[in-house]
PDB file of C-alpha atoms in Angstrom:
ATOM      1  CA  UNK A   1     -10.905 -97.213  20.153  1.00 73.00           C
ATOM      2  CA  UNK A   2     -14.401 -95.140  20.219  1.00 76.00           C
ATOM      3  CA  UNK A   3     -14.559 -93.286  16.402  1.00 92.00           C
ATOM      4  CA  UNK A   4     -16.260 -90.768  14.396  1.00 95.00           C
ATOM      5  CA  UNK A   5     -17.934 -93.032  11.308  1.00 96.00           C
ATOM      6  CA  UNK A   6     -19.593 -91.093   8.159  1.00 97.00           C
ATOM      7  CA  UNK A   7     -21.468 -92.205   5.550  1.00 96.00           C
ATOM      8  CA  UNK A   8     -21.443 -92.485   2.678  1.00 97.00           C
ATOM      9  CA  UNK A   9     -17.982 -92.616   1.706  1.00 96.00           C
ATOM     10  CA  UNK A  10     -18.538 -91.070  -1.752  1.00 97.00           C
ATOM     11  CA  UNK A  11     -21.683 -89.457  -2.982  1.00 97.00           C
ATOM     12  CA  UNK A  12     -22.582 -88.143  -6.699  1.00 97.00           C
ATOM     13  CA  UNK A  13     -25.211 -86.123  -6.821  1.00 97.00           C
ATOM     14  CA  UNK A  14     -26.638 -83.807  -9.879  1.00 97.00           C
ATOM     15  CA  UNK A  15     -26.698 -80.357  -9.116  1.00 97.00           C
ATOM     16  CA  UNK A  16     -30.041 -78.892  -7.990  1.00 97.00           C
ATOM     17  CA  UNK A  17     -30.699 -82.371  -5.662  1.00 97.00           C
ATOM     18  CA  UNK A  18     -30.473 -82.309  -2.250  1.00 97.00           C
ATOM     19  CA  UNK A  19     -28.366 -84.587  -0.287  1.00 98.00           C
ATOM     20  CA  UNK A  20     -27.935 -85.745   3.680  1.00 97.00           C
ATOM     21  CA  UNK A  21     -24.128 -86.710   4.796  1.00 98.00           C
ATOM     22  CA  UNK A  22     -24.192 -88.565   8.109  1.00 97.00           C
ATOM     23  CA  UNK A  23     -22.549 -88.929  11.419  1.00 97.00           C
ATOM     24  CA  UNK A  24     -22.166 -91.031  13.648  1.00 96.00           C
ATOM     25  CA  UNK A  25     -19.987 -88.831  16.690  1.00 96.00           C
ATOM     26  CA  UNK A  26     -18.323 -90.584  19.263  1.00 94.00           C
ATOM     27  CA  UNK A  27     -20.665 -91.998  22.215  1.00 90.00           C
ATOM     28  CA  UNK A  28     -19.775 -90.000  25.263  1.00 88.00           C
ATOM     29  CA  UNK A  29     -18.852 -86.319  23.017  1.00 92.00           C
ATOM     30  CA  UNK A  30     -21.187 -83.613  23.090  1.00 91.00           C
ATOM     31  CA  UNK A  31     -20.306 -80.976  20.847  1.00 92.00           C
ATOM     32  CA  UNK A  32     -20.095 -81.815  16.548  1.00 94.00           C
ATOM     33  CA  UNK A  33     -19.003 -79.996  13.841  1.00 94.00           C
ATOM     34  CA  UNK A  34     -18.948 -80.045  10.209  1.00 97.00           C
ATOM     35  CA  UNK A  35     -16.343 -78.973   8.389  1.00 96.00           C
ATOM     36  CA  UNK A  36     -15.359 -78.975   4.442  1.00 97.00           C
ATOM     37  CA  UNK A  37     -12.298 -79.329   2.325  1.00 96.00           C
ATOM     38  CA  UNK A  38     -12.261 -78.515  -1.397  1.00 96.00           C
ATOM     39  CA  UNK A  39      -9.956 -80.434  -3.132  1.00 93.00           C
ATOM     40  CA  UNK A  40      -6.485 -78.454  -2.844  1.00 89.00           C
ATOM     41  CA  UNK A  41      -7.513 -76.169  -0.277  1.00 92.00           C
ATOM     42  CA  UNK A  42      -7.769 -76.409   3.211  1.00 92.00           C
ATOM     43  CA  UNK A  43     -10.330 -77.443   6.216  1.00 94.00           C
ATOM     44  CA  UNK A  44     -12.476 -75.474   6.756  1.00 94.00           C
ATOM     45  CA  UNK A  45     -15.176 -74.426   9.268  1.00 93.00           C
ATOM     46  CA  UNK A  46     -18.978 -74.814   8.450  1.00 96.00           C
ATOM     47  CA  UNK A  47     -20.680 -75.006  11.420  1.00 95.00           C
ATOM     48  CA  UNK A  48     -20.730 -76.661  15.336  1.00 93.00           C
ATOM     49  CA  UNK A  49     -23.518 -77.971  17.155  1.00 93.00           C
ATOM     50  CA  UNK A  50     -24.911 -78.031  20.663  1.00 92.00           C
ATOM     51  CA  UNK A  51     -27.689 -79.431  22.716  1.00 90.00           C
ATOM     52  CA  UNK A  52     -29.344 -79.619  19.823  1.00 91.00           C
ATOM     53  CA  UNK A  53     -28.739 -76.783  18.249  1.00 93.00           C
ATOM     54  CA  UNK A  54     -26.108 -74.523  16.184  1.00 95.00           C
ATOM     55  CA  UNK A  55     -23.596 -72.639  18.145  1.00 91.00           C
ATOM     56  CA  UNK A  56     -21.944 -71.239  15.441  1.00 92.00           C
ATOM     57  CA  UNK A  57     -21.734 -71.196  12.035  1.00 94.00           C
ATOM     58  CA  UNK A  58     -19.421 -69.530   8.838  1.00 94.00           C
ATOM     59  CA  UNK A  59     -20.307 -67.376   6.268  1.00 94.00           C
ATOM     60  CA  UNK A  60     -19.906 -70.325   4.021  1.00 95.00           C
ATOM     61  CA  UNK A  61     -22.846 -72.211   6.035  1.00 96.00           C
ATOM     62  CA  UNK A  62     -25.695 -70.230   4.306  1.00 94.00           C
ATOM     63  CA  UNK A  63     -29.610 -70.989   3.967  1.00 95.00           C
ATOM     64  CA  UNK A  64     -28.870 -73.711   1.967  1.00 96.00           C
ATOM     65  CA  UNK A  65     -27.050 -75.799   4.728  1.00 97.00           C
ATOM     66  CA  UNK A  66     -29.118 -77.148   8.016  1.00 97.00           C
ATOM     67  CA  UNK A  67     -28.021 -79.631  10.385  1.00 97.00           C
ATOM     68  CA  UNK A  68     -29.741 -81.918  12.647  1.00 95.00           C
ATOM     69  CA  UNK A  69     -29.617 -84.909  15.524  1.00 92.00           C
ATOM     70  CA  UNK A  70     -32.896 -86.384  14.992  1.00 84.00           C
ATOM     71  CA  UNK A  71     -31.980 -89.315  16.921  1.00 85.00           C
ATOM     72  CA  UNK A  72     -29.670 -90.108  19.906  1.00 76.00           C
ATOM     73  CA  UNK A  73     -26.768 -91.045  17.366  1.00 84.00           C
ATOM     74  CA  UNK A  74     -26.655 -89.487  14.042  1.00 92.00           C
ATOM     75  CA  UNK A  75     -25.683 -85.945  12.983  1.00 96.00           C
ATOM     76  CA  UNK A  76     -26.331 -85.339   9.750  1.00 97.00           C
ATOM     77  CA  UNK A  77     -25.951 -82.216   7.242  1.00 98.00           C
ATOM     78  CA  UNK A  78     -28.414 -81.616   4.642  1.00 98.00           C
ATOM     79  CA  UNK A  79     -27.349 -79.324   1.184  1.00 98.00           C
ATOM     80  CA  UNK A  80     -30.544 -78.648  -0.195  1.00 96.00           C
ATOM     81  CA  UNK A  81     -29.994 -77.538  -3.598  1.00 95.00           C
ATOM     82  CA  UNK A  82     -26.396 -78.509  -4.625  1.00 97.00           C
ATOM     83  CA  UNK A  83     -24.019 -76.574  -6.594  1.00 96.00           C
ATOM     84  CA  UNK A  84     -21.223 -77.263  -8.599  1.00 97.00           C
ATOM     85  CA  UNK A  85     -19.234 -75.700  -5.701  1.00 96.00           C
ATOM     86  CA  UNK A  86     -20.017 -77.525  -2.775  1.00 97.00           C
ATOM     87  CA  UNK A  87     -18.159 -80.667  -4.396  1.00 98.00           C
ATOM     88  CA  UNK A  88     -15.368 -81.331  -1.416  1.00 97.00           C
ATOM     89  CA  UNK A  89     -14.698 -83.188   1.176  1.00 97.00           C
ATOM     90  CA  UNK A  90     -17.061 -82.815   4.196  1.00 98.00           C
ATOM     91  CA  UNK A  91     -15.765 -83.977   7.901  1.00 97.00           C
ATOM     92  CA  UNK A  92     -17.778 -84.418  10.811  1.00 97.00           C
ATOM     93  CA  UNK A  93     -15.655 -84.183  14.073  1.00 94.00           C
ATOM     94  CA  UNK A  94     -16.962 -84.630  18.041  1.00 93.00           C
ATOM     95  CA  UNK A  95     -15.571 -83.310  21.099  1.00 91.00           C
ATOM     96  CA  UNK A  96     -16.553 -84.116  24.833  1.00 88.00           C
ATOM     97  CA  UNK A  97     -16.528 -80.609  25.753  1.00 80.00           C
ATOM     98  CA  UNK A  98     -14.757 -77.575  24.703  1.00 75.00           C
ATOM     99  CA  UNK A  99     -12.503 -74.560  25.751  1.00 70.00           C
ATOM    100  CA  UNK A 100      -8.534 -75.507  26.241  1.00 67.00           C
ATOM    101  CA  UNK A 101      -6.748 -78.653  25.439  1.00 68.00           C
ATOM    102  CA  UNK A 102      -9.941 -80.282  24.668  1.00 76.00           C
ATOM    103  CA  UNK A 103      -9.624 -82.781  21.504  1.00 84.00           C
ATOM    104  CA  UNK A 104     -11.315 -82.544  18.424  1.00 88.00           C
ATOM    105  CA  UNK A 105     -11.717 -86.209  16.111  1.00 92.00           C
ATOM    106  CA  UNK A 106     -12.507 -86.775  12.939  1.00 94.00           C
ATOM    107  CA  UNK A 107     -14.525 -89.026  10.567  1.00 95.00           C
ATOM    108  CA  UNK A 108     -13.406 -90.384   7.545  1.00 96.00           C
ATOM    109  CA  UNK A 109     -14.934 -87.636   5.496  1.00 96.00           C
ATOM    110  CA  UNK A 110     -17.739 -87.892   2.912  1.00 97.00           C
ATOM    111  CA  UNK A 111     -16.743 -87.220  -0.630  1.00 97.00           C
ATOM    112  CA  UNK A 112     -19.223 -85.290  -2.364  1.00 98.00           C
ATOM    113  CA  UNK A 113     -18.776 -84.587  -6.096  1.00 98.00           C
ATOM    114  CA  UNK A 114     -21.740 -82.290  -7.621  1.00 98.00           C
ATOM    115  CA  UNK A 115     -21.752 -82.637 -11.354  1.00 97.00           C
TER     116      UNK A 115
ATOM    117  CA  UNK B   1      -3.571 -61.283   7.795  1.00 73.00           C
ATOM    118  CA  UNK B   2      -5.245 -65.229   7.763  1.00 81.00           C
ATOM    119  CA  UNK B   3      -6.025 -66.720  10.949  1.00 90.00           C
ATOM    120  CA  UNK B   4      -3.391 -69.598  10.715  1.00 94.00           C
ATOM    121  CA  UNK B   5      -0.780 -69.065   8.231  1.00 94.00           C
ATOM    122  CA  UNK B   6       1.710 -72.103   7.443  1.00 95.00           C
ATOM    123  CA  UNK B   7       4.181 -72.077   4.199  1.00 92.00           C
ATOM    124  CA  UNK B   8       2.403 -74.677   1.906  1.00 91.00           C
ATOM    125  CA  UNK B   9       6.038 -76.234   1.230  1.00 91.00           C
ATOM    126  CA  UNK B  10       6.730 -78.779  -0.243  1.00 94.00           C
ATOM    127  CA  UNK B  11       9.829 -79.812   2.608  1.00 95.00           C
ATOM    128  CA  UNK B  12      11.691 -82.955   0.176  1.00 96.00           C
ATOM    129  CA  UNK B  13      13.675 -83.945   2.878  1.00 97.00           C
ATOM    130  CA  UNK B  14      15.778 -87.430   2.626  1.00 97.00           C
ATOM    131  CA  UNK B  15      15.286 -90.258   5.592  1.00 98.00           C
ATOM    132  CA  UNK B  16      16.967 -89.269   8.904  1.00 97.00           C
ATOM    133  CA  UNK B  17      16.460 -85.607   8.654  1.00 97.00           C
ATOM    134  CA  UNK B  18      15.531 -83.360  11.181  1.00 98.00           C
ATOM    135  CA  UNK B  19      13.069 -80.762   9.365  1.00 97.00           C
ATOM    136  CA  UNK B  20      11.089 -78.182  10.939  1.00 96.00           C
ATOM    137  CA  UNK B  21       7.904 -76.389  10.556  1.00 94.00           C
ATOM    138  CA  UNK B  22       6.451 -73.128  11.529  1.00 94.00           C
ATOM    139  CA  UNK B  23       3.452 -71.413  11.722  1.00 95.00           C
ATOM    140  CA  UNK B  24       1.796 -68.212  12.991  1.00 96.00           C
ATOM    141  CA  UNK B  25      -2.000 -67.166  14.221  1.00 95.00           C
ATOM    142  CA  UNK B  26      -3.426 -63.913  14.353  1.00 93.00           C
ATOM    143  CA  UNK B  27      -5.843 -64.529  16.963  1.00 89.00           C
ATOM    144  CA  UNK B  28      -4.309 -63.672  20.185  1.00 88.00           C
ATOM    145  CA  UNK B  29      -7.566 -65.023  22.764  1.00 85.00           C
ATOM    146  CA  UNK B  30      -6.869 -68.583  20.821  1.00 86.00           C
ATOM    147  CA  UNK B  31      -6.567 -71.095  23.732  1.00 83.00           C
ATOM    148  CA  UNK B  32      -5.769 -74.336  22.215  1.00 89.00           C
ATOM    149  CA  UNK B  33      -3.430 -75.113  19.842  1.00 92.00           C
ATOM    150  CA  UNK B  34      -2.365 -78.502  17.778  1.00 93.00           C
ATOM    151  CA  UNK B  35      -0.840 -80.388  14.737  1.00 95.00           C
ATOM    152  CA  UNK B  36      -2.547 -82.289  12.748  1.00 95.00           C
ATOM    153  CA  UNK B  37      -1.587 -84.743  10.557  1.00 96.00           C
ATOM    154  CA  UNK B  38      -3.559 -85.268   7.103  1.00 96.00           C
ATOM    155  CA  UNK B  39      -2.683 -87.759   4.504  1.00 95.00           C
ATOM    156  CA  UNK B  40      -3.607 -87.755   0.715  1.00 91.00           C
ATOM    157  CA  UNK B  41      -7.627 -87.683   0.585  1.00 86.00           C
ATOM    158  CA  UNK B  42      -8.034 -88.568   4.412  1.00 92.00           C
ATOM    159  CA  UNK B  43      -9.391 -86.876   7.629  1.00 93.00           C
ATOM    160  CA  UNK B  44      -6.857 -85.119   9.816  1.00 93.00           C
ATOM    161  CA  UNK B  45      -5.642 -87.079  12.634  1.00 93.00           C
ATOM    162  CA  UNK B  46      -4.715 -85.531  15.999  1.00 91.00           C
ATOM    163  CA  UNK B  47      -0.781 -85.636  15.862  1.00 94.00           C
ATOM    164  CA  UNK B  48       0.028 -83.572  19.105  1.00 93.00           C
ATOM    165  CA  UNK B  49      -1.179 -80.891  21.287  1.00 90.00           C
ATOM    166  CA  UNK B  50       1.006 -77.878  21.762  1.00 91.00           C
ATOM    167  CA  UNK B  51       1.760 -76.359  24.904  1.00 81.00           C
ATOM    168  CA  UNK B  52       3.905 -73.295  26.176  1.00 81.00           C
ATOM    169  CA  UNK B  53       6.330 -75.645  28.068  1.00 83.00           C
ATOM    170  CA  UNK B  54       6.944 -77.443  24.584  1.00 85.00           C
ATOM    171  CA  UNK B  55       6.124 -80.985  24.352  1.00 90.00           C
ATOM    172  CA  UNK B  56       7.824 -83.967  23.098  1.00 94.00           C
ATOM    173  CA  UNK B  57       6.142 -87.150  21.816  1.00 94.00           C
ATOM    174  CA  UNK B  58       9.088 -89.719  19.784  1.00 96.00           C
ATOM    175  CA  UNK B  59      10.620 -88.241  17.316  1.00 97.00           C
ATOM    176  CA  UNK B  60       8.481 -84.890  17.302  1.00 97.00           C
ATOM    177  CA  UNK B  61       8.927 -81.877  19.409  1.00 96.00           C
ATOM    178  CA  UNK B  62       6.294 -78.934  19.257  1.00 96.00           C
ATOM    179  CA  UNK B  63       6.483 -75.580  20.595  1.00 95.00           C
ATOM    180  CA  UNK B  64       3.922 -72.649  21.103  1.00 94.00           C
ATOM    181  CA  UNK B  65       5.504 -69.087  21.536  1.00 93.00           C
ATOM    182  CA  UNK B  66       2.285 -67.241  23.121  1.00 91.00           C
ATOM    183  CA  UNK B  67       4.354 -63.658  23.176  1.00 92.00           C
ATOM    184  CA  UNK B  68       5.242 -63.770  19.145  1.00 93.00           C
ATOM    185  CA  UNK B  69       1.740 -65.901  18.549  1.00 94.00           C
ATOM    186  CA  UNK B  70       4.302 -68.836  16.800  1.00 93.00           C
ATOM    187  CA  UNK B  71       3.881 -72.537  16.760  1.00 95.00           C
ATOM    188  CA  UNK B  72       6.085 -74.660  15.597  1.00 96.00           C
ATOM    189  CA  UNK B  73       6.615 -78.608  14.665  1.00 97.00           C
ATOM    190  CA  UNK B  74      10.412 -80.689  14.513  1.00 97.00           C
ATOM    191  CA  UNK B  75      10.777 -83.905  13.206  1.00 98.00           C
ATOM    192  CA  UNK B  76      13.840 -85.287  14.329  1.00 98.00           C
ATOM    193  CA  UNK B  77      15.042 -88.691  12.184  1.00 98.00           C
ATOM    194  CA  UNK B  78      12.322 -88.398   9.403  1.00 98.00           C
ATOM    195  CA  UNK B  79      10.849 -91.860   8.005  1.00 98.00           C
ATOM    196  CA  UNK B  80       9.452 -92.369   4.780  1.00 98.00           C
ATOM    197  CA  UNK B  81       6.020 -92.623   6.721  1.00 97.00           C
ATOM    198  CA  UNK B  82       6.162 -88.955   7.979  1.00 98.00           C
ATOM    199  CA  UNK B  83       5.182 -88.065   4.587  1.00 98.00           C
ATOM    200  CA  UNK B  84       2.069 -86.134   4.948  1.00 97.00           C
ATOM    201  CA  UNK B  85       0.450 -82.592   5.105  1.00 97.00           C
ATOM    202  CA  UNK B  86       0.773 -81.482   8.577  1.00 97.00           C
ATOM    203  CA  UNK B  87      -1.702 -78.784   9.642  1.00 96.00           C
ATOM    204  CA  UNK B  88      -1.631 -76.451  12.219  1.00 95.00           C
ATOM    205  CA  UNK B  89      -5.085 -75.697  14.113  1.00 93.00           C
ATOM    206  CA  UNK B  90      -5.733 -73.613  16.783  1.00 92.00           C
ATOM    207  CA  UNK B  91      -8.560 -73.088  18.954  1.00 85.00           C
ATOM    208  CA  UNK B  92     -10.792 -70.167  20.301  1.00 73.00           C
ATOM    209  CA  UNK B  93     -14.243 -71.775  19.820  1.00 72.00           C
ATOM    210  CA  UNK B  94     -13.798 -73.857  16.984  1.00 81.00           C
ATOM    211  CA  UNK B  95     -10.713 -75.354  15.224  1.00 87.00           C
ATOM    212  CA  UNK B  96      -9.102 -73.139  12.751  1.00 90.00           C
ATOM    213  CA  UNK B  97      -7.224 -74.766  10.340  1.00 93.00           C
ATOM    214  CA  UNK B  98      -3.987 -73.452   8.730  1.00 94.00           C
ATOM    215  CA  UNK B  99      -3.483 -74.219   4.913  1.00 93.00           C
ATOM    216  CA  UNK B 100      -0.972 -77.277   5.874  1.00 95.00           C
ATOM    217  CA  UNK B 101       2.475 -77.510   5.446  1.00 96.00           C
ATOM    218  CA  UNK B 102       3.019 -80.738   3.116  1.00 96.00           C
ATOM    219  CA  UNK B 103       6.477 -82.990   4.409  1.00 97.00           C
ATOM    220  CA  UNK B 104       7.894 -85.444   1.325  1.00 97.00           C
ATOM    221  CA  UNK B 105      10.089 -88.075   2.795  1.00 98.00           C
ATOM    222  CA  UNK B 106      12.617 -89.620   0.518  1.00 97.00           C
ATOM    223  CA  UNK B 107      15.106 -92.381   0.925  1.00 95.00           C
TER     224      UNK B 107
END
């Protein structure tokens, strides 16, 4: 069965560093999305992403955040400067199309822990 | 008001229960609408669509009341295995997760 992969599993990273999470979305799906979950709290949206380029992001997807495909495969989101804050869970999910009954799935989730 | 709105729980419900779950959406355009399934410190898996008609897959029934904006989730002869947090997620343009309801399964 086609899946979302993500890697790394778990990434450390000192605050102030920048760091890449990748995708890999499922072959055939066209639309991806990043979302976040700090530990205790719940998903939530960051931003989704379209023939390559953002269709919509949250308030919590500021300057800081940028996405890209730079190949036919991977989507990856960059942090640029990390903060103590951004530590969560990130998930990268991939869709074939949108608008009703259309499925979202998941990756494994990255694990980032700022320190 | 929050978008989706579930009651965190915990449920501590013993094997062969029935147990139910609710949840509400503020949202009236949202088109889609799901449970999810989430265990500790993993992605959510797609447990079931929701549809008006109600839908049925095994042992879980779910059920989308459009008028009152109301979804809910029944879990008819719980196993130990149904332990999870189940989230509710509903879609306009992008999934919007509710907090999750979390379901404790005990012999």
């Amino acid at each position: 069965e086609p899946e979302v992969t993500q890697t790394p599993s778990h990434q450390v990273t000192q605050m102030g560093q920048e760091v890449i999470l990748r995708c890999v979305p499922i072959s055939n799906h066209l639309y991806f999305y990043w979302y976040r979950q700090i530990l205790g709290q719940k998903v939530e949206f960051l931003v989704s992403f379209y023939n390559n380029e953002i269709s919509e992001k949250s308030e919590i997807f500021d300057d800081q955040f940028s996405v890209e495909r730079p190949d036919g495969s991977n989507f990856t989101l960059k942090i640029r400067s990390t903060k103590l804050e951004d530590s969560a869970m990130y998930f990268c999910a991939s869709s074939r199309s949108t608008g009703i009954g259309v499925l979202a799935f998941f990756g494994q989730g990255t694990r980032l822990t700022v320190v | 008001r929050k978008e989706v709105e579930q009651d965190p729980g915990p449920f501590n419900v013993p094997e062969g229960a029935t147990v139910a779950f609710n949840c509400t959406y503020s949202n009236s355009a949202s088109q889609s609408f799901f449970w999810y399934r989430q265990d500790c410190r993993k992605e959510p898996k797609l447990l079931m669509s929701v549809y008006s008609s109600g839908n049925e897959d095994g042992r879980f029934t779910a059920q989308l009341n459009r008028a009152s904006q109301y979804i809910s989730l029944l879990i008819r002869d719980s196993k130990l295995s149904d332990s999870a947090t189940y989230l509710c997620v509903v879609n306009g343009q992008k999934l919007v997760f509710g907090t999750g309801t979390r379901l404790l399964v005990s012999p």
